[in-house]
Amino acid sequence: MTLTSLMTTWWAWIALGVLLGILEVLAPGFIFVGFAVGAGLTGVLLALGISFGGSIAWITLFFAVVSLIAWAVLYKVMGGRGSQTKTFDEDINEG
């Protein structure tokens, strides 16, 4: 199977989405979540027959744009801490 045919195969995108979702669970921190959603949605659209003209460039562009949007939305919704530092006012060793 060539790379061109693999990138236009719906189940390969779904499998990539599942793999990235598993990686997100193992390495939490909103690293892979956007890519997982983007790959899953790309796979679903390819399964529904939307082939993006069979162009790898358009499929990749769609995946990248959806991944970025999904990451940004999920980061806002799930409340990523960003650069906030957790501080403690009391020491558990003090009395």
N, CA, C and O atoms as CSV, one atom per row, in Angstrom:
chain,resi,resn,atom,element,x,y,z
A,1,MET,N,N,0.854,-1.174,0.000
A,1,MET,CA,C,0.000,0.000,0.000
A,1,MET,C,C,0.903,1.241,0.000
A,1,MET,O,O,1.813,1.356,0.820
A,2,THR,N,N,0.644,2.145,-0.908
A,2,THR,CA,C,1.453,3.351,-1.004
A,2,THR,C,C,0.955,4.398,-0.017
A,2,THR,O,O,-0.142,4.282,0.530
A,3,LEU,N,N,1.763,5.406,0.200
A,3,LEU,CA,C,1.393,6.488,1.112
A,3,LEU,C,C,0.167,7.240,0.607
A,3,LEU,O,O,-0.685,7.646,1.396
A,4,THR,N,N,0.079,7.423,-0.701
A,4,THR,CA,C,-1.063,8.126,-1.277
A,4,THR,C,C,-2.358,7.380,-0.993
A,4,THR,O,O,-3.346,7.984,-0.575
A,5,SER,N,N,-2.357,6.089,-1.216
A,5,SER,CA,C,-3.585,5.327,-0.976
A,5,SER,C,C,-3.886,5.218,0.512
A,5,SER,O,O,-5.054,5.149,0.895
A,6,LEU,N,N,-2.866,5.200,1.357
A,6,LEU,CA,C,-3.085,5.134,2.797
A,6,LEU,C,C,-3.684,6.430,3.333
A,6,LEU,O,O,-4.544,6.404,4.213
A,7,MET,N,N,-3.231,7.556,2.805
A,7,MET,CA,C,-3.747,8.844,3.280
A,7,MET,C,C,-5.150,9.138,2.789
A,7,MET,O,O,-5.807,10.039,3.311
A,8,THR,N,N,-5.622,8.404,1.804
A,8,THR,CA,C,-6.996,8.586,1.339
A,8,THR,C,C,-7.900,7.464,1.833
A,8,THR,O,O,-9.047,7.362,1.397
A,9,THR,N,N,-7.409,6.629,2.725
A,9,THR,CA,C,-8.190,5.535,3.296
A,9,THR,C,C,-8.772,5.975,4.629
A,9,THR,O,O,-8.041,6.415,5.517
A,10,TRP,N,N,-10.085,5.855,4.769
A,10,TRP,CA,C,-10.766,6.376,5.953
A,10,TRP,C,C,-10.335,5.676,7.231
A,10,TRP,O,O,-10.156,6.329,8.259
A,11,TRP,N,N,-10.164,4.348,7.187
A,11,TRP,CA,C,-9.858,3.631,8.419
A,11,TRP,C,C,-8.471,3.962,8.956
A,11,TRP,O,O,-8.227,3.833,10.155
A,12,ALA,N,N,-7.567,4.383,8.089
A,12,ALA,CA,C,-6.230,4.763,8.558
A,12,ALA,C,C,-6.308,6.030,9.407
A,12,ALA,O,O,-5.600,6.157,10.406
A,13,TRP,N,N,-7.172,6.968,9.007
A,13,TRP,CA,C,-7.349,8.194,9.780
A,13,TRP,C,C,-8.042,7.913,11.108
A,13,TRP,O,O,-7.684,8.492,12.134
A,14,ILE,N,N,-9.039,7.019,11.089
A,14,ILE,CA,C,-9.720,6.650,12.334
A,14,ILE,C,C,-8.734,5.973,13.281
A,14,ILE,O,O,-8.716,6.268,14.476
A,15,ALA,N,N,-7.916,5.072,12.752
A,15,ALA,CA,C,-6.915,4.393,13.581
A,15,ALA,C,C,-5.914,5.393,14.155
A,15,ALA,O,O,-5.512,5.274,15.312
A,16,LEU,N,N,-5.517,6.366,13.361
A,16,LEU,CA,C,-4.612,7.409,13.848
A,16,LEU,C,C,-5.267,8.216,14.960
A,16,LEU,O,O,-4.623,8.541,15.957
A,17,GLY,N,N,-6.553,8.541,14.791
A,17,GLY,CA,C,-7.279,9.275,15.822
A,17,GLY,C,C,-7.359,8.500,17.126
A,17,GLY,O,O,-7.174,9.071,18.201
A,18,VAL,N,N,-7.631,7.209,17.040
A,18,VAL,CA,C,-7.691,6.371,18.247
A,18,VAL,C,C,-6.319,6.287,18.904
A,18,VAL,O,O,-6.205,6.398,20.124
A,19,LEU,N,N,-5.290,6.095,18.107
A,19,LEU,CA,C,-3.928,6.020,18.649
A,19,LEU,C,C,-3.537,7.325,19.345
A,19,LEU,O,O,-2.957,7.300,20.430
A,20,LEU,N,N,-3.848,8.447,18.732
A,20,LEU,CA,C,-3.532,9.735,19.347
A,20,LEU,C,C,-4.365,9.980,20.599
A,20,LEU,O,O,-3.888,10.609,21.544
A,21,GLY,N,N,-5.609,9.489,20.621
A,21,GLY,CA,C,-6.428,9.590,21.819
A,21,GLY,C,C,-5.845,8.781,22.966
A,21,GLY,O,O,-5.848,9.231,24.112
A,22,ILE,N,N,-5.349,7.600,22.664
A,22,ILE,CA,C,-4.699,6.777,23.686
A,22,ILE,C,C,-3.434,7.459,24.192
A,22,ILE,O,O,-3.166,7.460,25.394
A,23,LEU,N,N,-2.661,8.036,23.286
A,23,LEU,CA,C,-1.463,8.763,23.702
A,23,LEU,C,C,-1.804,9.952,24.593
A,23,LEU,O,O,-1.054,10.272,25.515
A,24,GLU,N,N,-2.931,10.608,24.322
A,24,GLU,CA,C,-3.350,11.736,25.159
A,24,GLU,C,C,-3.668,11.279,26.577
A,24,GLU,O,O,-3.381,11.986,27.543
A,25,VAL,N,N,-4.259,10.099,26.699
A,25,VAL,CA,C,-4.558,9.559,28.031
A,25,VAL,C,C,-3.264,9.224,28.770
A,25,VAL,O,O,-3.156,9.444,29.976
A,26,LEU,N,N,-2.293,8.695,28.045
A,26,LEU,CA,C,-1.032,8.308,28.671
A,26,LEU,C,C,-0.127,9.503,28.963
A,26,LEU,O,O,0.665,9.461,29.905
A,27,ALA,N,N,-0.234,10.553,28.177
A,27,ALA,CA,C,0.584,11.756,28.372
A,27,ALA,C,C,-0.336,12.965,28.418
A,27,ALA,O,O,-0.377,13.748,27.469
A,28,PRO,N,N,-1.083,13.130,29.527
A,28,PRO,CA,C,-2.057,14.217,29.584
A,28,PRO,C,C,-1.392,15.585,29.518
A,28,PRO,O,O,-0.226,15.749,29.876
A,29,GLY,N,N,-2.151,16.543,29.061
A,29,GLY,CA,C,-1.626,17.891,28.974
A,29,GLY,C,C,-2.008,18.576,27.688
A,29,GLY,O,O,-1.355,19.538,27.284
A,30,PHE,N,N,-3.053,18.103,27.033
A,30,PHE,CA,C,-3.538,18.691,25.790
A,30,PHE,C,C,-2.467,18.699,24.706
A,30,PHE,O,O,-2.327,19.680,23.975
A,31,ILE,N,N,-1.721,17.620,24.602
A,31,ILE,CA,C,-0.688,17.534,23.575
A,31,ILE,C,C,-1.259,16.929,22.294
A,31,ILE,O,O,-1.048,17.466,21.206
A,32,PHE,N,N,-1.976,15.823,22.418
A,32,PHE,CA,C,-2.438,15.076,21.255
A,32,PHE,C,C,-3.936,15.201,20.999
A,32,PHE,O,O,-4.430,14.684,19.997
A,33,VAL,N,N,-4.663,15.871,21.875
A,33,VAL,CA,C,-6.129,15.865,21.788
A,33,VAL,C,C,-6.629,16.517,20.492
A,33,VAL,O,O,-7.557,15.994,19.874
A,34,GLY,N,N,-6.061,17.607,20.078
A,34,GLY,CA,C,-6.487,18.259,18.840
A,34,GLY,C,C,-6.201,17.408,17.618
A,34,GLY,O,O,-7.013,17.331,16.696
A,35,PHE,N,N,-5.037,16.767,17.618
A,35,PHE,CA,C,-4.688,15.897,16.500
A,35,PHE,C,C,-5.608,14.683,16.435
A,35,PHE,O,O,-5.955,14.221,15.348
A,36,ALA,N,N,-6.007,14.162,17.605
A,36,ALA,CA,C,-6.914,13.017,17.639
A,36,ALA,C,C,-8.271,13.386,17.050
A,36,ALA,O,O,-8.836,12.628,16.262
A,37,VAL,N,N,-8.790,14.543,17.428
A,37,VAL,CA,C,-10.075,14.996,16.890
A,37,VAL,C,C,-9.958,15.256,15.387
A,37,VAL,O,O,-10.839,14.871,14.618
A,38,GLY,N,N,-8.885,15.900,14.976
A,38,GLY,CA,C,-8.688,16.175,13.547
A,38,GLY,C,C,-8.596,14.908,12.717
A,38,GLY,O,O,-9.187,14.826,11.640
A,39,ALA,N,N,-7.863,13.924,13.205
A,39,ALA,CA,C,-7.732,12.654,12.474
A,39,ALA,C,C,-9.060,11.915,12.445
A,39,ALA,O,O,-9.428,11.343,11.419
A,40,GLY,N,N,-9.784,11.921,13.559
A,40,GLY,CA,C,-11.077,11.253,13.605
A,40,GLY,C,C,-12.076,11.876,12.646
A,40,GLY,O,O,-12.773,11.167,11.921
A,41,LEU,N,N,-12.146,13.203,12.641
A,41,LEU,CA,C,-13.078,13.891,11.747
A,41,LEU,C,C,-12.683,13.714,10.279
A,41,LEU,O,O,-13.550,13.582,9.415
A,42,THR,N,N,-11.409,13.710,10.001
A,42,THR,CA,C,-10.949,13.458,8.631
A,42,THR,C,C,-11.349,12.052,8.189
A,42,THR,O,O,-11.803,11.856,7.061
A,43,GLY,N,N,-11.182,11.082,9.073
A,43,GLY,CA,C,-11.586,9.709,8.757
A,43,GLY,C,C,-13.074,9.573,8.529
A,43,GLY,O,O,-13.501,8.869,7.614
A,44,VAL,N,N,-13.872,10.238,9.351
A,44,VAL,CA,C,-15.331,10.178,9.193
A,44,VAL,C,C,-15.749,10.785,7.854
A,44,VAL,O,O,-16.586,10.217,7.152
A,45,LEU,N,N,-15.181,11.919,7.500
A,45,LEU,CA,C,-15.538,12.545,6.219
A,45,LEU,C,C,-15.110,11.687,5.033
A,45,LEU,O,O,-15.834,11.588,4.043
A,46,LEU,N,N,-13.939,11.071,5.130
A,46,LEU,CA,C,-13.520,10.172,4.052
A,46,LEU,C,C,-14.428,8.959,3.969
A,46,LEU,O,O,-14.706,8.475,2.871
A,47,ALA,N,N,-14.900,8.453,5.112
A,47,ALA,CA,C,-15.813,7.307,5.115
A,47,ALA,C,C,-17.166,7.675,4.511
A,47,ALA,O,O,-17.830,6.835,3.905
A,48,LEU,N,N,-17.570,8.927,4.679
A,48,LEU,CA,C,-18.839,9.384,4.109
A,48,LEU,C,C,-18.738,9.696,2.612
A,48,LEU,O,O,-19.742,10.024,1.980
A,49,GLY,N,N,-17.549,9.597,2.052
A,49,GLY,CA,C,-17.380,9.797,0.615
A,49,GLY,C,C,-16.840,11.155,0.219
A,49,GLY,O,O,-16.685,11.432,-0.971
A,50,ILE,N,N,-16.552,12.004,1.184
A,50,ILE,CA,C,-15.957,13.307,0.871
A,50,ILE,C,C,-14.461,13.085,0.707
A,50,ILE,O,O,-13.740,12.928,1.692
A,51,SER,N,N,-14.000,13.071,-0.530
A,51,SER,CA,C,-12.630,12.646,-0.814
A,51,SER,C,C,-11.646,13.790,-0.992
A,51,SER,O,O,-10.463,13.550,-1.235
A,52,PHE,N,N,-12.109,15.029,-0.875
A,52,PHE,CA,C,-11.236,16.201,-1.046
A,52,PHE,C,C,-10.525,16.170,-2.394
A,52,PHE,O,O,-9.407,16.671,-2.517
A,53,GLY,N,N,-11.161,15.588,-3.398
A,53,GLY,CA,C,-10.577,15.498,-4.733
A,53,GLY,C,C,-9.452,14.487,-4.828
A,53,GLY,O,O,-8.736,14.459,-5.828
A,54,GLY,N,N,-9.279,13.661,-3.815
A,54,GLY,CA,C,-8.199,12.679,-3.808
A,54,GLY,C,C,-6.828,13.292,-3.604
A,54,GLY,O,O,-5.811,12.622,-3.786
A,55,SER,N,N,-6.793,14.563,-3.228
A,55,SER,CA,C,-5.534,15.280,-3.074
A,55,SER,C,C,-5.004,15.150,-1.646
A,55,SER,O,O,-5.699,15.470,-0.682
A,56,ILE,N,N,-3.786,14.683,-1.529
A,56,ILE,CA,C,-3.166,14.563,-0.209
A,56,ILE,C,C,-2.987,15.940,0.423
A,56,ILE,O,O,-3.105,16.085,1.640
A,57,ALA,N,N,-2.707,16.937,-0.385
A,57,ALA,CA,C,-2.503,18.289,0.138
A,57,ALA,C,C,-3.776,18.818,0.800
A,57,ALA,O,O,-3.711,19.401,1.882
A,58,TRP,N,N,-4.934,18.621,0.162
A,58,TRP,CA,C,-6.193,19.108,0.738
A,58,TRP,C,C,-6.579,18.320,1.979
A,58,TRP,O,O,-7.089,18.890,2.944
A,59,ILE,N,N,-6.340,17.016,1.961
A,59,ILE,CA,C,-6.635,16.193,3.144
A,59,ILE,C,C,-5.765,16.630,4.310
A,59,ILE,O,O,-6.254,16.773,5.431
A,60,THR,N,N,-4.486,16.843,4.057
A,60,THR,CA,C,-3.565,17.265,5.112
A,60,THR,C,C,-3.901,18.653,5.627
A,60,THR,O,O,-3.832,18.902,6.830
A,61,LEU,N,N,-4.262,19.554,4.733
A,61,LEU,CA,C,-4.655,20.900,5.144
A,61,LEU,C,C,-5.915,20.854,6.012
A,61,LEU,O,O,-5.984,21.530,7.038
A,62,PHE,N,N,-6.902,20.068,5.609
A,62,PHE,CA,C,-8.116,19.933,6.405
A,62,PHE,C,C,-7.788,19.377,7.788
A,62,PHE,O,O,-8.273,19.889,8.797
A,63,PHE,N,N,-6.968,18.333,7.833
A,63,PHE,CA,C,-6.552,17.736,9.105
A,63,PHE,C,C,-5.859,18.765,9.996
A,63,PHE,O,O,-6.141,18.837,11.192
A,64,ALA,N,N,-4.963,19.555,9.428
A,64,ALA,CA,C,-4.222,20.540,10.214
A,64,ALA,C,C,-5.135,21.639,10.755
A,64,ALA,O,O,-5.028,22.016,11.922
A,65,VAL,N,N,-6.024,22.147,9.920
A,65,VAL,CA,C,-6.919,23.229,10.346
A,65,VAL,C,C,-7.892,22.737,11.415
A,65,VAL,O,O,-8.090,23.409,12.428
A,66,VAL,N,N,-8.496,21.578,11.200
A,66,VAL,CA,C,-9.431,21.030,12.182
A,66,VAL,C,C,-8.716,20.708,13.488
A,66,VAL,O,O,-9.268,20.930,14.566
A,67,SER,N,N,-7.504,20.191,13.407
A,67,SER,CA,C,-6.739,19.879,14.616
A,67,SER,C,C,-6.450,21.135,15.426
A,67,SER,O,O,-6.582,21.130,16.650
A,68,LEU,N,N,-6.062,22.196,14.758
A,68,LEU,CA,C,-5.766,23.449,15.448
A,68,LEU,C,C,-7.016,24.030,16.103
A,68,LEU,O,O,-6.976,24.463,17.254
A,69,ILE,N,N,-8.118,24.036,15.370
A,69,ILE,CA,C,-9.371,24.565,15.923
A,69,ILE,C,C,-9.837,23.704,17.094
A,69,ILE,O,O,-10.242,24.234,18.129
A,70,ALA,N,N,-9.783,22.385,16.939
A,70,ALA,CA,C,-10.218,21.483,18.015
A,70,ALA,C,C,-9.352,21.663,19.247
A,70,ALA,O,O,-9.865,21.687,20.366
A,71,TRP,N,N,-8.052,21.790,19.059
A,71,TRP,CA,C,-7.154,21.978,20.205
A,71,TRP,C,C,-7.488,23.273,20.935
A,71,TRP,O,O,-7.574,23.291,22.162
A,72,ALA,N,N,-7.676,24.351,20.189
A,72,ALA,CA,C,-7.961,25.649,20.814
A,72,ALA,C,C,-9.292,25.628,21.557
A,72,ALA,O,O,-9.385,26.135,22.675
A,73,VAL,N,N,-10.320,25.045,20.947
A,73,VAL,CA,C,-11.638,24.996,21.592
A,73,VAL,C,C,-11.598,24.113,22.832
A,73,VAL,O,O,-12.102,24.501,23.886
A,74,LEU,N,N,-11.007,22.938,22.717
A,74,LEU,CA,C,-10.951,22.037,23.873
A,74,LEU,C,C,-10.083,22.603,24.991
A,74,LEU,O,O,-10.365,22.373,26.167
A,75,TYR,N,N,-9.050,23.326,24.644
A,75,TYR,CA,C,-8.201,23.939,25.658
A,75,TYR,C,C,-8.988,24.978,26.452
A,75,TYR,O,O,-8.865,25.058,27.674
A,76,LYS,N,N,-9.797,25.771,25.750
A,76,LYS,CA,C,-10.630,26.779,26.418
A,76,LYS,C,C,-11.720,26.116,27.262
A,76,LYS,O,O,-11.953,26.509,28.405
A,77,VAL,N,N,-12.383,25.111,26.690
A,77,VAL,CA,C,-13.498,24.463,27.376
A,77,VAL,C,C,-13.029,23.670,28.598
A,77,VAL,O,O,-13.649,23.738,29.659
A,78,MET,N,N,-11.955,22.932,28.451
A,78,MET,CA,C,-11.469,22.096,29.545
A,78,MET,C,C,-10.658,22.877,30.570
A,78,MET,O,O,-10.278,22.331,31.606
A,79,GLY,N,N,-10.396,24.129,30.295
A,79,GLY,CA,C,-9.740,24.981,31.278
A,79,GLY,C,C,-8.276,24.687,31.493
A,79,GLY,O,O,-7.848,24.433,32.619
A,80,GLY,N,N,-7.507,24.718,30.430
A,80,GLY,CA,C,-6.074,24.537,30.571
A,80,GLY,C,C,-5.479,25.603,31.474
A,80,GLY,O,O,-5.873,26.768,31.420
A,81,ARG,N,N,-4.542,25.204,32.291
A,81,ARG,CA,C,-3.974,26.137,33.263
A,81,ARG,C,C,-3.015,27.128,32.638
A,81,ARG,O,O,-2.735,28.176,33.220
A,82,GLY,N,N,-2.518,26.814,31.484
A,82,GLY,CA,C,-1.598,27.748,30.830
A,82,GLY,C,C,-0.323,27.908,31.622
A,82,GLY,O,O,0.330,26.923,31.965
A,83,SER,N,N,0.034,29.149,31.916
A,83,SER,CA,C,1.294,29.401,32.618
A,83,SER,C,C,1.072,29.664,34.101
A,83,SER,O,O,1.972,30.167,34.772
A,84,GLN,N,N,-0.097,29.337,34.624
A,84,GLN,CA,C,-0.359,29.546,36.039
A,84,GLN,C,C,0.485,28.584,36.865
A,84,GLN,O,O,0.669,27.417,36.517
A,85,THR,N,N,0.985,29.112,37.959
A,85,THR,CA,C,1.774,28.306,38.875
A,85,THR,C,C,0.970,28.078,40.143
A,85,THR,O,O,0.378,29.009,40.689
A,86,LYS,N,N,0.951,26.837,40.608
A,86,LYS,CA,C,0.218,26.533,41.822
A,86,LYS,C,C,1.091,26.924,43.011
A,86,LYS,O,O,2.248,26.518,43.115
A,87,THR,N,N,0.511,27.717,43.901
A,87,THR,CA,C,1.238,28.155,45.096
A,87,THR,C,C,0.537,27.641,46.344
A,87,THR,O,O,-0.672,27.410,46.344
A,88,PHE,N,N,1.298,27.471,47.384
A,88,PHE,CA,C,0.768,26.982,48.657
A,88,PHE,C,C,1.027,28.042,49.718
A,88,PHE,O,O,2.113,28.618,49.787
A,89,ASP,N,N,0.009,28.292,50.547
A,89,ASP,CA,C,0.143,29.274,51.613
A,89,ASP,C,C,0.547,28.637,52.941
A,89,ASP,O,O,1.067,29.314,53.828
A,90,GLU,N,N,0.307,27.338,53.071
A,90,GLU,CA,C,0.632,26.655,54.316
A,90,GLU,C,C,1.559,25.497,54.037
A,90,GLU,O,O,1.514,24.879,52.973
A,91,ASP,N,N,2.388,25.219,54.997
A,91,ASP,CA,C,3.294,24.087,54.930
A,91,ASP,C,C,2.692,22.965,55.765
A,91,ASP,O,O,2.318,23.194,56.916
A,92,ILE,N,N,2.589,21.768,55.220
A,92,ILE,CA,C,1.983,20.683,55.970
A,92,ILE,C,C,2.835,20.251,57.152
A,92,ILE,O,O,2.341,19.560,58.043
A,93,ASN,N,N,4.087,20.637,57.178
A,93,ASN,CA,C,4.969,20.266,58.280
A,93,ASN,C,C,4.872,21.221,59.453
A,93,ASN,O,O,5.369,20.928,60.541
A,94,GLU,N,N,4.240,22.352,59.239
A,94,GLU,CA,C,4.091,23.304,60.331
A,94,GLU,C,C,2.745,23.079,61.007
A,94,GLU,O,O,1.745,22.775,60.355
A,95,GLY,N,N,2.743,23.225,62.253
A,95,GLY,CA,C,1.695,23.045,62.986
A,95,GLY,C,C,0.489,23.006,63.522
A,95,GLY,O,O,0.314,22.451,64.606
